[in-house]
Amino acid sequence: MINFKARNKLYVSNAYRPETKEAAQGFIEDIKKSAVKSSGEKYELGCKLLEFYNSKSYASRSHDNDVRMDYGHYLSCNAHSAVFFAVCEIEFGLDKSEVSRLMNVVDEFGKRDKSKGLIEKYKAYKWSVLVELLSMSPEERELVTPDMTVKQVRDLKKKLVATSQQKDDEEEDPVPVREEPERFKKCTRLQLIDYIESLEERIRALHGELPDESEVA
């Protein structure tokens, strides 16, 4: 998964040079040509967005008024990921969630050379299912098969969360139970009353055996 926060303090010193602005415009024009209809086309778009992001050339747009209004005023870190997302929304009509999904599917399931497509293992999966896999661990992904629908994958995720929660609850330290004295464990109510009365008689007897205070003086 791409750590977009890693760019939040990044400043590109050559961002406002003509060549950087030209590079950014080249990426923008190329991405605009991408018609998204099939999974393959979504993958291609994700590749182009990832390439644009990695180039950092989008930082050249950080001074643009429309971009600044959208992302704020991170002028001390012109390559802030918010600048990138603002440019994508303005130029391509894609919001942050859409952009991050497109890029993360490519980053997570694409070959080392991203331009060569998905890893063989994931080629049979629908794009919508690949998006669902993003929030799953490698072990959990093994439970998902190419023929599963998005609903089935989401149901599986709910079950995994419930199972994990149950396991956590079972592993919690049990509340200590106060043990009753051994002699009371098998006592009936009447036996307990008799026992208490006998204790009271013994206490009274002991008090009677004590000498009077005046006699002691």
PDB file of N, CA and C in Angstrom, residues 80-127:
ATOM      1  N   HIS A  80       3.318  17.890  -1.150  1.00  0.00           N
ATOM      2  CA  HIS A  80       2.332  17.290  -0.230  1.00  0.00           C
ATOM      3  C   HIS A  80       1.336  16.461  -1.045  1.00  0.00           C
ATOM      4  N   SER A  81       0.956  15.308  -0.532  1.00  0.00           N
ATOM      5  CA  SER A  81       0.032  14.442  -1.271  1.00  0.00           C
ATOM      6  C   SER A  81      -1.303  15.134  -1.547  1.00  0.00           C
ATOM      7  N   ALA A  82      -1.668  16.097  -0.689  1.00  0.00           N
ATOM      8  CA  ALA A  82      -2.918  16.829  -0.904  1.00  0.00           C
ATOM      9  C   ALA A  82      -2.871  17.633  -2.199  1.00  0.00           C
ATOM     10  N   VAL A  83      -1.675  18.092  -2.580  1.00  0.00           N
ATOM     11  CA  VAL A  83      -1.516  18.815  -3.851  1.00  0.00           C
ATOM     12  C   VAL A  83      -1.819  17.867  -5.009  1.00  0.00           C
ATOM     13  N   PHE A  84      -1.278  16.663  -4.920  1.00  0.00           N
ATOM     14  CA  PHE A  84      -1.497  15.655  -5.966  1.00  0.00           C
ATOM     15  C   PHE A  84      -2.984  15.340  -6.115  1.00  0.00           C
ATOM     16  N   PHE A  85      -3.655  15.097  -4.991  1.00  0.00           N
ATOM     17  CA  PHE A  85      -5.085  14.762  -5.051  1.00  0.00           C
ATOM     18  C   PHE A  85      -5.919  15.933  -5.574  1.00  0.00           C
ATOM     19  N   ALA A  86      -5.501  17.149  -5.230  1.00  0.00           N
ATOM     20  CA  ALA A  86      -6.219  18.329  -5.723  1.00  0.00           C
ATOM     21  C   ALA A  86      -6.090  18.445  -7.238  1.00  0.00           C
ATOM     22  N   VAL A  87      -4.883  18.222  -7.758  1.00  0.00           N
ATOM     23  CA  VAL A  87      -4.653  18.278  -9.210  1.00  0.00           C
ATOM     24  C   VAL A  87      -5.487  17.206  -9.913  1.00  0.00           C
ATOM     25  N   CYS A  88      -5.532  16.015  -9.339  1.00  0.00           N
ATOM     26  CA  CYS A  88      -6.301  14.912  -9.942  1.00  0.00           C
ATOM     27  C   CYS A  88      -7.793  15.228  -9.996  1.00  0.00           C
ATOM     28  N   GLU A  89      -8.289  15.844  -8.940  1.00  0.00           N
ATOM     29  CA  GLU A  89      -9.722  16.168  -8.930  1.00  0.00           C
ATOM     30  C   GLU A  89     -10.036  17.278  -9.933  1.00  0.00           C
ATOM     31  N   ILE A  90      -9.168  18.271 -10.011  1.00  0.00           N
ATOM     32  CA  ILE A  90      -9.393  19.396 -10.927  1.00  0.00           C
ATOM     33  C   ILE A  90      -9.255  18.965 -12.383  1.00  0.00           C
ATOM     34  N   GLU A  91      -8.216  18.204 -12.677  1.00  0.00           N
ATOM     35  CA  GLU A  91      -7.909  17.853 -14.065  1.00  0.00           C
ATOM     36  C   GLU A  91      -8.675  16.638 -14.577  1.00  0.00           C
ATOM     37  N   PHE A  92      -8.913  15.650 -13.696  1.00  0.00           N
ATOM     38  CA  PHE A  92      -9.508  14.386 -14.162  1.00  0.00           C
ATOM     39  C   PHE A  92     -10.891  14.109 -13.579  1.00  0.00           C
ATOM     40  N   GLY A  93     -11.316  14.918 -12.626  1.00  0.00           N
ATOM     41  CA  GLY A  93     -12.612  14.674 -11.997  1.00  0.00           C
ATOM     42  C   GLY A  93     -12.617  13.448 -11.108  1.00  0.00           C
ATOM     43  N   LEU A  94     -11.451  13.061 -10.608  1.00  0.00           N
ATOM     44  CA  LEU A  94     -11.332  11.888  -9.733  1.00  0.00           C
ATOM     45  C   LEU A  94     -11.068  12.346  -8.306  1.00  0.00           C
ATOM     46  N   ASP A  95     -11.865  11.855  -7.359  1.00  0.00           N
ATOM     47  CA  ASP A  95     -11.619  12.252  -5.971  1.00  0.00           C
ATOM     48  C   ASP A  95     -10.509  11.410  -5.354  1.00  0.00           C
ATOM     49  N   LYS A  96     -10.147  11.770  -4.136  1.00  0.00           N
ATOM     50  CA  LYS A  96      -9.024  11.123  -3.454  1.00  0.00           C
ATOM     51  C   LYS A  96      -9.212   9.614  -3.332  1.00  0.00           C
ATOM     52  N   SER A  97     -10.422   9.177  -2.991  1.00  0.00           N
ATOM     53  CA  SER A  97     -10.684   7.741  -2.815  1.00  0.00           C
ATOM     54  C   SER A  97     -10.482   6.973  -4.115  1.00  0.00           C
ATOM     55  N   GLU A  98     -11.004   7.524  -5.209  1.00  0.00           N
ATOM     56  CA  GLU A  98     -10.865   6.863  -6.513  1.00  0.00           C
ATOM     57  C   GLU A  98      -9.403   6.770  -6.930  1.00  0.00           C
ATOM     58  N   VAL A  99      -8.687   7.871  -6.761  1.00  0.00           N
ATOM     59  CA  VAL A  99      -7.271   7.914  -7.150  1.00  0.00           C
ATOM     60  C   VAL A  99      -6.451   6.925  -6.332  1.00  0.00           C
ATOM     61  N   SER A 100      -6.649   6.922  -5.017  1.00  0.00           N
ATOM     62  CA  SER A 100      -5.867   6.023  -4.161  1.00  0.00           C
ATOM     63  C   SER A 100      -6.172   4.558  -4.456  1.00  0.00           C
ATOM     64  N   ARG A 101      -7.435   4.234  -4.779  1.00  0.00           N
ATOM     65  CA  ARG A 101      -7.778   2.845  -5.125  1.00  0.00           C
ATOM     66  C   ARG A 101      -7.082   2.424  -6.418  1.00  0.00           C
ATOM     67  N   LEU A 102      -7.161   3.268  -7.427  1.00  0.00           N
ATOM     68  CA  LEU A 102      -6.528   2.952  -8.716  1.00  0.00           C
ATOM     69  C   LEU A 102      -5.033   2.718  -8.543  1.00  0.00           C
ATOM     70  N   MET A 103      -4.394   3.586  -7.797  1.00  0.00           N
ATOM     71  CA  MET A 103      -2.945   3.488  -7.607  1.00  0.00           C
ATOM     72  C   MET A 103      -2.554   2.304  -6.731  1.00  0.00           C
ATOM     73  N   ASN A 104      -3.329   2.059  -5.683  1.00  0.00           N
ATOM     74  CA  ASN A 104      -2.980   0.976  -4.757  1.00  0.00           C
ATOM     75  C   ASN A 104      -3.169  -0.405  -5.372  1.00  0.00           C
ATOM     76  N   VAL A 105      -4.167  -0.573  -6.227  1.00  0.00           N
ATOM     77  CA  VAL A 105      -4.336  -1.864  -6.913  1.00  0.00           C
ATOM     78  C   VAL A 105      -3.108  -2.147  -7.772  1.00  0.00           C
ATOM     79  N   VAL A 106      -2.639  -1.131  -8.490  1.00  0.00           N
ATOM     80  CA  VAL A 106      -1.440  -1.290  -9.325  1.00  0.00           C
ATOM     81  C   VAL A 106      -0.224  -1.581  -8.454  1.00  0.00           C
ATOM     82  N   ASP A 107      -0.079  -0.814  -7.383  1.00  0.00           N
ATOM     83  CA  ASP A 107       1.086  -0.966  -6.502  1.00  0.00           C
ATOM     84  C   ASP A 107       1.101  -2.318  -5.800  1.00  0.00           C
ATOM     85  N   GLU A 108      -0.080  -2.784  -5.400  1.00  0.00           N
ATOM     86  CA  GLU A 108      -0.173  -4.015  -4.600  1.00  0.00           C
ATOM     87  C   GLU A 108      -0.190  -5.280  -5.448  1.00  0.00           C
ATOM     88  N   PHE A 109      -0.858  -5.236  -6.596  1.00  0.00           N
ATOM     89  CA  PHE A 109      -1.063  -6.460  -7.377  1.00  0.00           C
ATOM     90  C   PHE A 109      -0.394  -6.438  -8.754  1.00  0.00           C
ATOM     91  N   GLY A 110       0.283  -5.350  -9.070  1.00  0.00           N
ATOM     92  CA  GLY A 110       0.981  -5.276 -10.347  1.00  0.00           C
ATOM     93  C   GLY A 110       2.347  -5.946 -10.284  1.00  0.00           C
ATOM     94  N   LYS A 111       2.872  -6.282 -11.439  1.00  0.00           N
ATOM     95  CA  LYS A 111       4.217  -6.860 -11.507  1.00  0.00           C
ATOM     96  C   LYS A 111       5.249  -5.818 -11.094  1.00  0.00           C
ATOM     97  N   ARG A 112       6.486  -6.265 -10.890  1.00  0.00           N
ATOM     98  CA  ARG A 112       7.536  -5.326 -10.485  1.00  0.00           C
ATOM     99  C   ARG A 112       7.645  -4.185 -11.489  1.00  0.00           C
ATOM    100  N   ASP A 113       7.625  -4.542 -12.762  1.00  0.00           N
ATOM    101  CA  ASP A 113       7.514  -3.527 -13.812  1.00  0.00           C
ATOM    102  C   ASP A 113       6.017  -3.317 -14.023  1.00  0.00           C
ATOM    103  N   LYS A 114       5.465  -2.286 -13.402  1.00  0.00           N
ATOM    104  CA  LYS A 114       4.019  -2.079 -13.370  1.00  0.00           C
ATOM    105  C   LYS A 114       3.388  -2.022 -14.757  1.00  0.00           C
ATOM    106  N   SER A 115       4.152  -1.586 -15.740  1.00  0.00           N
ATOM    107  CA  SER A 115       3.602  -1.458 -17.096  1.00  0.00           C
ATOM    108  C   SER A 115       3.271  -2.806 -17.724  1.00  0.00           C
ATOM    109  N   LYS A 116       3.762  -3.885 -17.128  1.00  0.00           N
ATOM    110  CA  LYS A 116       3.539  -5.227 -17.680  1.00  0.00           C
ATOM    111  C   LYS A 116       2.279  -5.896 -17.126  1.00  0.00           C
ATOM    112  N   GLY A 117       1.505  -5.161 -16.364  1.00  0.00           N
ATOM    113  CA  GLY A 117       0.215  -5.684 -15.917  1.00  0.00           C
ATOM    114  C   GLY A 117       0.218  -6.355 -14.557  1.00  0.00           C
ATOM    115  N   LEU A 118      -0.907  -7.004 -14.269  1.00  0.00           N
ATOM    116  CA  LEU A 118      -1.097  -7.666 -12.981  1.00  0.00           C
ATOM    117  C   LEU A 118      -0.222  -8.907 -12.841  1.00  0.00           C
ATOM    118  N   ILE A 119       0.087  -9.234 -11.602  1.00  0.00           N
ATOM    119  CA  ILE A 119       0.747 -10.504 -11.304  1.00  0.00           C
ATOM    120  C   ILE A 119      -0.171 -11.618 -11.799  1.00  0.00           C
ATOM    121  N   GLU A 120       0.404 -12.668 -12.329  1.00  0.00           N
ATOM    122  CA  GLU A 120      -0.367 -13.766 -12.935  1.00  0.00           C
ATOM    123  C   GLU A 120      -1.487 -14.259 -12.022  1.00  0.00           C
ATOM    124  N   LYS A 121      -1.187 -14.344 -10.750  1.00  0.00           N
ATOM    125  CA  LYS A 121      -2.138 -14.867  -9.764  1.00  0.00           C
ATOM    126  C   LYS A 121      -3.440 -14.066  -9.717  1.00  0.00           C
ATOM    127  N   TYR A 122      -3.363 -12.762  -9.998  1.00  0.00           N
ATOM    128  CA  TYR A 122      -4.535 -11.895  -9.844  1.00  0.00           C
ATOM    129  C   TYR A 122      -5.200 -11.504 -11.157  1.00  0.00           C
ATOM    130  N   LYS A 123      -4.734 -12.032 -12.258  1.00  0.00           N
ATOM    131  CA  LYS A 123      -5.300 -11.663 -13.557  1.00  0.00           C
ATOM    132  C   LYS A 123      -6.761 -12.081 -13.708  1.00  0.00           C
ATOM    133  N   ALA A 124      -7.152 -13.148 -13.050  1.00  0.00           N
ATOM    134  CA  ALA A 124      -8.527 -13.659 -13.185  1.00  0.00           C
ATOM    135  C   ALA A 124      -9.524 -12.939 -12.276  1.00  0.00           C
ATOM    136  N   TYR A 125      -9.028 -12.078 -11.386  1.00  0.00           N
ATOM    137  CA  TYR A 125      -9.913 -11.393 -10.439  1.00  0.00           C
ATOM    138  C   TYR A 125     -10.532 -10.146 -11.074  1.00  0.00           C
ATOM    139  N   LYS A 126     -11.792  -9.886 -10.726  1.00  0.00           N
ATOM    140  CA  LYS A 126     -12.448  -8.662 -11.177  1.00  0.00           C
ATOM    141  C   LYS A 126     -11.813  -7.466 -10.467  1.00  0.00           C
ATOM    142  N   TRP A 127     -11.854  -6.329 -11.125  1.00  0.00           N
ATOM    143  CA  TRP A 127     -11.266  -5.122 -10.544  1.00  0.00           C
ATOM    144  C   TRP A 127     -11.906  -4.786  -9.198  1.00  0.00           C
TER     145      TRP A 127
END
